[in-house]
Structures are given as structure tokens and as C-alpha cells.
Amino acid sequence: MHALHFSASDKAALYREVLPQIESVVADEADWVANLANTAAVLKEAFGWFWVGFYLVDTRSDELVLAPFQGPLACTRIPFGRGVCGQAWAKGGTVVVGDVNAHPDHIACSSLSRSEIVVPLFSDGRCIGVLDADSEHLAQFDETDALYLGELAKILEKRFEASRQAA
């Protein structure tokens, strides 16, 4: 059992505490879904975001499909290129939205969400899913989140490759 410890007073320092703890939690687990579930739980506990979780690419339907998350009920499927998640997938890069109501193609899974960040996850150069975080506050996410969640994506991508090799 892992015990989580958070004592940082600023966002960057909190990420520097959280990432090694997530890496430790997922290090010895080969199951991809279990690792995503625990990652979402740690992020929710550490940052208190409104919603945090994952969508995985379904190549048969060309959609993102809801995967492990923490928070209220979520959209189940998101088409390629639609919404913030679909745009991050199409772009192959992180998308930060300070005000989702001002975003021209935001998909409102909850009217309480005010800002969002989406970070794609890759394997063999292809997007396999996205990490999505929503806040009930405007402009919650910034370059610091993009940097550290990008580092988290690399940790998870390595675990994905390990889970594929173990199968």
C-alpha cells in the first residue's frame, strides 16, 4: 500500500512531489487500466480538480472512449477532432483552455467545468489516449501544468509499453 504525502505550497513544487509518487505507484503494476485509475486518483487528491481522467483511442470508431477517472459523470465518447480532448488528439499536443465557455468547440460534459487541460499520450508515435483535467475555476491551468503533465504522460507511456510487453 502506498501512502501519499503532499506538503508543497506552490504548484510546481506540488508536481515535483506528486510525479515521483505516481511513478512509484505505477512502477510495478503491468495493468494499464489500473495505472490510469491510480494516476487519476492521485491527481484528484493532490490538486482537487473538478474532474480528472483519461480517454483512450478506439481506432475502430475513431473516437476517444471514457477510461478511468475521478469526478462526476462524464461524456462517454468524443469524436476525433471534436472538443478539447478530440482537438488535443488531432493536434498531437497539449491544449490549455482558460475559459471553456469561450472555446468554440467545447463539449460540455458538465456545466460546472470552467477551464481544462488535455495532454495526449503516445505509443509508437501514435496517440493512444489523452489525460483530461477540468476545473470549476477560470484559468486554472497554465504552462506549469502543461510541463509537468507532459512529464507525467511520458511516465505513463513507458508503463503502457511495459504492459504491452507483459501481455
PDB file of C-alpha atoms in Angstrom:
ATOM      1  CA  MET A   1       0.000   0.000   0.000  1.00  0.00           C
ATOM      2  CA  HIS A   2       1.293   3.436  -0.886  1.00  0.00           C
ATOM      3  CA  ALA A   3       0.844   6.429   1.399  1.00  0.00           C
ATOM      4  CA  LEU A   4       0.686   9.775  -0.371  1.00  0.00           C
ATOM      5  CA  HIS A   5       2.314  12.869   1.056  1.00  0.00           C
ATOM      6  CA  PHE A   6       1.767  16.422  -0.182  1.00  0.00           C
ATOM      7  CA  SER A   7       3.304  19.410   1.558  1.00  0.00           C
ATOM      8  CA  ALA A   8       4.252  21.831  -1.221  1.00  0.00           C
ATOM      9  CA  SER A   9       2.944  25.370  -1.137  1.00  0.00           C
ATOM     10  CA  ASP A  10       3.150  26.147  -4.861  1.00  0.00           C
ATOM     11  CA  LYS A  11       2.007  24.303  -7.969  1.00  0.00           C
ATOM     12  CA  ALA A  12       5.425  23.440  -9.431  1.00  0.00           C
ATOM     13  CA  ALA A  13       6.658  22.108  -6.095  1.00  0.00           C
ATOM     14  CA  LEU A  14       3.479  20.056  -5.716  1.00  0.00           C
ATOM     15  CA  TYR A  15       4.047  18.495  -9.134  1.00  0.00           C
ATOM     16  CA  ARG A  16       7.647  17.714  -8.106  1.00  0.00           C
ATOM     17  CA  GLU A  17       6.198  15.843  -5.108  1.00  0.00           C
ATOM     18  CA  VAL A  18       3.365  14.150  -6.985  1.00  0.00           C
ATOM     19  CA  LEU A  19       5.154  12.817 -10.066  1.00  0.00           C
ATOM     20  CA  PRO A  20       7.654  10.599  -8.217  1.00  0.00           C
ATOM     21  CA  GLN A  21       4.805   9.244  -6.094  1.00  0.00           C
ATOM     22  CA  ILE A  22       2.771   8.358  -9.189  1.00  0.00           C
ATOM     23  CA  GLU A  23       5.853   6.827 -10.762  1.00  0.00           C
ATOM     24  CA  SER A  24       6.298   4.681  -7.649  1.00  0.00           C
ATOM     25  CA  VAL A  25       2.632   3.640  -7.648  1.00  0.00           C
ATOM     26  CA  VAL A  26       2.679   2.512 -11.295  1.00  0.00           C
ATOM     27  CA  ALA A  27       6.246   1.139 -11.378  1.00  0.00           C
ATOM     28  CA  ASP A  28       5.458  -2.459 -10.510  1.00  0.00           C
ATOM     29  CA  GLU A  29       1.973  -2.727 -11.986  1.00  0.00           C
ATOM     30  CA  ALA A  30       1.670  -4.081 -15.511  1.00  0.00           C
ATOM     31  CA  ASP A  31      -2.062  -3.441 -15.877  1.00  0.00           C
ATOM     32  CA  TRP A  32      -2.593  -0.267 -17.920  1.00  0.00           C
ATOM     33  CA  VAL A  33      -6.134   0.438 -16.668  1.00  0.00           C
ATOM     34  CA  ALA A  34      -5.095   0.025 -13.023  1.00  0.00           C
ATOM     35  CA  ASN A  35      -2.265   2.507 -13.569  1.00  0.00           C
ATOM     36  CA  LEU A  36      -4.596   5.045 -15.160  1.00  0.00           C
ATOM     37  CA  ALA A  37      -7.087   4.624 -12.327  1.00  0.00           C
ATOM     38  CA  ASN A  38      -4.483   5.202  -9.633  1.00  0.00           C
ATOM     39  CA  THR A  39      -2.999   8.146 -11.531  1.00  0.00           C
ATOM     40  CA  ALA A  40      -6.403   9.835 -11.756  1.00  0.00           C
ATOM     41  CA  ALA A  41      -6.954   9.236  -8.031  1.00  0.00           C
ATOM     42  CA  VAL A  42      -3.582  10.718  -7.059  1.00  0.00           C
ATOM     43  CA  LEU A  43      -4.096  13.798  -9.250  1.00  0.00           C
ATOM     44  CA  LYS A  44      -7.597  14.368  -7.859  1.00  0.00           C
ATOM     45  CA  GLU A  45      -6.352  14.055  -4.281  1.00  0.00           C
ATOM     46  CA  ALA A  46      -3.282  16.244  -4.815  1.00  0.00           C
ATOM     47  CA  PHE A  47      -4.849  19.066  -6.836  1.00  0.00           C
ATOM     48  CA  GLY A  48      -8.560  18.854  -6.019  1.00  0.00           C
ATOM     49  CA  TRP A  49      -9.578  19.387  -9.637  1.00  0.00           C
ATOM     50  CA  PHE A  50     -13.269  19.103 -10.514  1.00  0.00           C
ATOM     51  CA  TRP A  51     -12.637  16.185 -12.889  1.00  0.00           C
ATOM     52  CA  VAL A  52      -9.514  14.302 -13.935  1.00  0.00           C
ATOM     53  CA  GLY A  53      -9.191  11.177 -16.001  1.00  0.00           C
ATOM     54  CA  PHE A  54      -8.427   9.546 -19.273  1.00  0.00           C
ATOM     55  CA  TYR A  55      -9.972   8.898 -22.644  1.00  0.00           C
ATOM     56  CA  LEU A  56      -8.486   6.138 -24.806  1.00  0.00           C
ATOM     57  CA  VAL A  57      -8.454   5.995 -28.597  1.00  0.00           C
ATOM     58  CA  ASP A  58     -10.814   3.479 -30.166  1.00  0.00           C
ATOM     59  CA  THR A  59      -9.397   3.079 -33.673  1.00  0.00           C
ATOM     60  CA  ARG A  60     -12.470   1.165 -34.856  1.00  0.00           C
ATOM     61  CA  SER A  61     -14.811   4.088 -34.263  1.00  0.00           C
ATOM     62  CA  ASP A  62     -12.238   6.920 -34.494  1.00  0.00           C
ATOM     63  CA  GLU A  63     -13.391   8.142 -31.083  1.00  0.00           C
ATOM     64  CA  LEU A  64     -11.987   8.687 -27.636  1.00  0.00           C
ATOM     65  CA  VAL A  65     -13.703   6.421 -25.114  1.00  0.00           C
ATOM     66  CA  LEU A  66     -14.011   7.193 -21.418  1.00  0.00           C
ATOM     67  CA  ALA A  67     -11.457   5.375 -19.260  1.00  0.00           C
ATOM     68  CA  PRO A  68     -10.578   5.641 -15.538  1.00  0.00           C
ATOM     69  CA  PHE A  69     -11.448   8.994 -13.981  1.00  0.00           C
ATOM     70  CA  GLN A  70     -12.254  10.805 -10.751  1.00  0.00           C
ATOM     71  CA  GLY A  71     -15.168  13.218 -10.615  1.00  0.00           C
ATOM     72  CA  PRO A  72     -18.783  13.465 -11.724  1.00  0.00           C
ATOM     73  CA  LEU A  73     -20.395  11.665 -14.637  1.00  0.00           C
ATOM     74  CA  ALA A  74     -18.520  12.250 -17.894  1.00  0.00           C
ATOM     75  CA  CYS A  75     -19.030  12.133 -21.638  1.00  0.00           C
ATOM     76  CA  THR A  76     -18.524   8.558 -22.813  1.00  0.00           C
ATOM     77  CA  ARG A  77     -17.347   9.079 -26.413  1.00  0.00           C
ATOM     78  CA  ILE A  78     -15.671  12.016 -28.120  1.00  0.00           C
ATOM     79  CA  PRO A  79     -15.147  12.056 -31.910  1.00  0.00           C
ATOM     80  CA  PHE A  80     -11.713  12.718 -33.415  1.00  0.00           C
ATOM     81  CA  GLY A  81     -11.066  16.453 -33.608  1.00  0.00           C
ATOM     82  CA  ARG A  82     -14.121  17.435 -31.507  1.00  0.00           C
ATOM     83  CA  GLY A  83     -13.991  19.263 -28.206  1.00  0.00           C
ATOM     84  CA  VAL A  84     -10.810  19.970 -26.315  1.00  0.00           C
ATOM     85  CA  CYS A  85      -9.955  16.268 -25.972  1.00  0.00           C
ATOM     86  CA  GLY A  86     -10.519  15.497 -29.642  1.00  0.00           C
ATOM     87  CA  GLN A  87      -8.525  18.568 -30.652  1.00  0.00           C
ATOM     88  CA  ALA A  88      -5.554  17.552 -28.484  1.00  0.00           C
ATOM     89  CA  TRP A  89      -5.704  14.125 -30.133  1.00  0.00           C
ATOM     90  CA  ALA A  90      -5.889  15.617 -33.643  1.00  0.00           C
ATOM     91  CA  LYS A  91      -3.162  18.176 -32.913  1.00  0.00           C
ATOM     92  CA  GLY A  92      -0.928  15.673 -31.141  1.00  0.00           C
ATOM     93  CA  GLY A  93      -0.181  18.259 -28.466  1.00  0.00           C
ATOM     94  CA  THR A  94      -1.361  19.697 -25.192  1.00  0.00           C
ATOM     95  CA  VAL A  95      -4.335  22.060 -25.247  1.00  0.00           C
ATOM     96  CA  VAL A  96      -4.944  24.513 -22.388  1.00  0.00           C
ATOM     97  CA  VAL A  97      -8.290  26.335 -22.260  1.00  0.00           C
ATOM     98  CA  GLY A  98      -8.636  29.130 -19.707  1.00  0.00           C
ATOM     99  CA  ASP A  99     -12.380  29.571 -20.257  1.00  0.00           C
ATOM    100  CA  VAL A 100     -14.220  26.618 -21.759  1.00  0.00           C
ATOM    101  CA  ASN A 101     -17.299  28.778 -22.409  1.00  0.00           C
ATOM    102  CA  ALA A 102     -15.229  30.905 -24.796  1.00  0.00           C
ATOM    103  CA  HIS A 103     -13.835  27.849 -26.617  1.00  0.00           C
ATOM    104  CA  PRO A 104     -15.645  27.441 -29.956  1.00  0.00           C
ATOM    105  CA  ASP A 105     -15.906  23.627 -29.856  1.00  0.00           C
ATOM    106  CA  HIS A 106     -16.008  22.774 -26.153  1.00  0.00           C
ATOM    107  CA  ILE A 107     -18.116  19.732 -25.311  1.00  0.00           C
ATOM    108  CA  ALA A 108     -19.841  20.477 -22.019  1.00  0.00           C
ATOM    109  CA  CYS A 109     -19.937  17.235 -20.069  1.00  0.00           C
ATOM    110  CA  SER A 110     -20.680  19.382 -17.014  1.00  0.00           C
ATOM    111  CA  SER A 111     -21.826  22.990 -16.853  1.00  0.00           C
ATOM    112  CA  LEU A 112     -19.652  23.383 -13.733  1.00  0.00           C
ATOM    113  CA  SER A 113     -16.399  22.991 -15.688  1.00  0.00           C
ATOM    114  CA  ARG A 114     -14.769  26.375 -16.349  1.00  0.00           C
ATOM    115  CA  SER A 115     -11.216  25.562 -17.560  1.00  0.00           C
ATOM    116  CA  GLU A 116      -9.481  22.500 -18.954  1.00  0.00           C
ATOM    117  CA  ILE A 117      -6.161  20.964 -19.944  1.00  0.00           C
ATOM    118  CA  VAL A 118      -5.734  17.933 -22.193  1.00  0.00           C
ATOM    119  CA  VAL A 119      -2.419  16.118 -22.691  1.00  0.00           C
ATOM    120  CA  PRO A 120      -2.094  13.376 -25.328  1.00  0.00           C
ATOM    121  CA  LEU A 121      -0.440  10.022 -24.608  1.00  0.00           C
ATOM    122  CA  PHE A 122       1.596   8.306 -27.323  1.00  0.00           C
ATOM    123  CA  SER A 123       2.878   4.870 -28.267  1.00  0.00           C
ATOM    124  CA  ASP A 124       4.954   4.226 -31.365  1.00  0.00           C
ATOM    125  CA  GLY A 125       4.330   7.805 -32.480  1.00  0.00           C
ATOM    126  CA  ARG A 126       0.524   7.444 -32.394  1.00  0.00           C
ATOM    127  CA  CYS A 127      -1.850   8.973 -29.906  1.00  0.00           C
ATOM    128  CA  ILE A 128      -3.345   6.220 -27.734  1.00  0.00           C
ATOM    129  CA  GLY A 129      -5.349   8.450 -25.413  1.00  0.00           C
ATOM    130  CA  VAL A 130      -5.487  11.692 -23.501  1.00  0.00           C
ATOM    131  CA  LEU A 131      -5.211  12.870 -19.925  1.00  0.00           C
ATOM    132  CA  ASP A 132      -8.006  15.371 -19.301  1.00  0.00           C
ATOM    133  CA  ALA A 133      -8.377  17.671 -16.284  1.00  0.00           C
ATOM    134  CA  ASP A 134     -11.192  20.135 -15.664  1.00  0.00           C
ATOM    135  CA  SER A 135     -11.546  22.824 -13.025  1.00  0.00           C
ATOM    136  CA  GLU A 136     -14.546  24.749 -11.774  1.00  0.00           C
ATOM    137  CA  HIS A 137     -12.283  27.843 -11.756  1.00  0.00           C
ATOM    138  CA  LEU A 138     -11.351  30.002 -14.742  1.00  0.00           C
ATOM    139  CA  ALA A 139      -7.724  29.867 -15.938  1.00  0.00           C
ATOM    140  CA  GLN A 140      -6.813  27.049 -13.534  1.00  0.00           C
ATOM    141  CA  PHE A 141      -4.262  25.541 -15.908  1.00  0.00           C
ATOM    142  CA  ASP A 142      -1.123  27.099 -17.353  1.00  0.00           C
ATOM    143  CA  GLU A 143       2.350  26.344 -18.708  1.00  0.00           C
ATOM    144  CA  THR A 144       3.376  24.767 -15.400  1.00  0.00           C
ATOM    145  CA  ASP A 145       0.564  22.224 -15.684  1.00  0.00           C
ATOM    146  CA  ALA A 146       1.407  21.597 -19.343  1.00  0.00           C
ATOM    147  CA  LEU A 147       5.058  20.974 -18.486  1.00  0.00           C
ATOM    148  CA  TYR A 148       4.519  18.608 -15.574  1.00  0.00           C
ATOM    149  CA  LEU A 149       1.520  16.779 -17.018  1.00  0.00           C
ATOM    150  CA  GLY A 150       3.653  16.281 -20.141  1.00  0.00           C
ATOM    151  CA  GLU A 151       6.270  14.650 -17.909  1.00  0.00           C
ATOM    152  CA  LEU A 152       3.533  12.522 -16.359  1.00  0.00           C
ATOM    153  CA  ALA A 153       2.443  11.465 -19.840  1.00  0.00           C
ATOM    154  CA  LYS A 154       5.971  10.168 -20.508  1.00  0.00           C
ATOM    155  CA  ILE A 155       5.872   8.121 -17.291  1.00  0.00           C
ATOM    156  CA  LEU A 156       2.534   6.600 -18.300  1.00  0.00           C
ATOM    157  CA  GLU A 157       3.698   5.952 -21.869  1.00  0.00           C
ATOM    158  CA  LYS A 158       6.613   3.896 -20.517  1.00  0.00           C
ATOM    159  CA  ARG A 159       4.201   1.889 -18.375  1.00  0.00           C
ATOM    160  CA  PHE A 160       1.950   1.356 -21.395  1.00  0.00           C
ATOM    161  CA  GLU A 161       4.886  -0.084 -23.333  1.00  0.00           C
ATOM    162  CA  ALA A 162       5.745  -2.323 -20.366  1.00  0.00           C
ATOM    163  CA  SER A 163       2.146  -3.538 -20.162  1.00  0.00           C
ATOM    164  CA  ARG A 164       2.181  -4.393 -23.881  1.00  0.00           C
ATOM    165  CA  GLN A 165       5.401  -6.378 -23.457  1.00  0.00           C
ATOM    166  CA  ALA A 166       3.988  -8.222 -20.439  1.00  0.00           C
ATOM    167  CA  ALA A 167       0.883  -9.302 -22.357  1.00  0.00           C
TER     168      ALA A 167
END
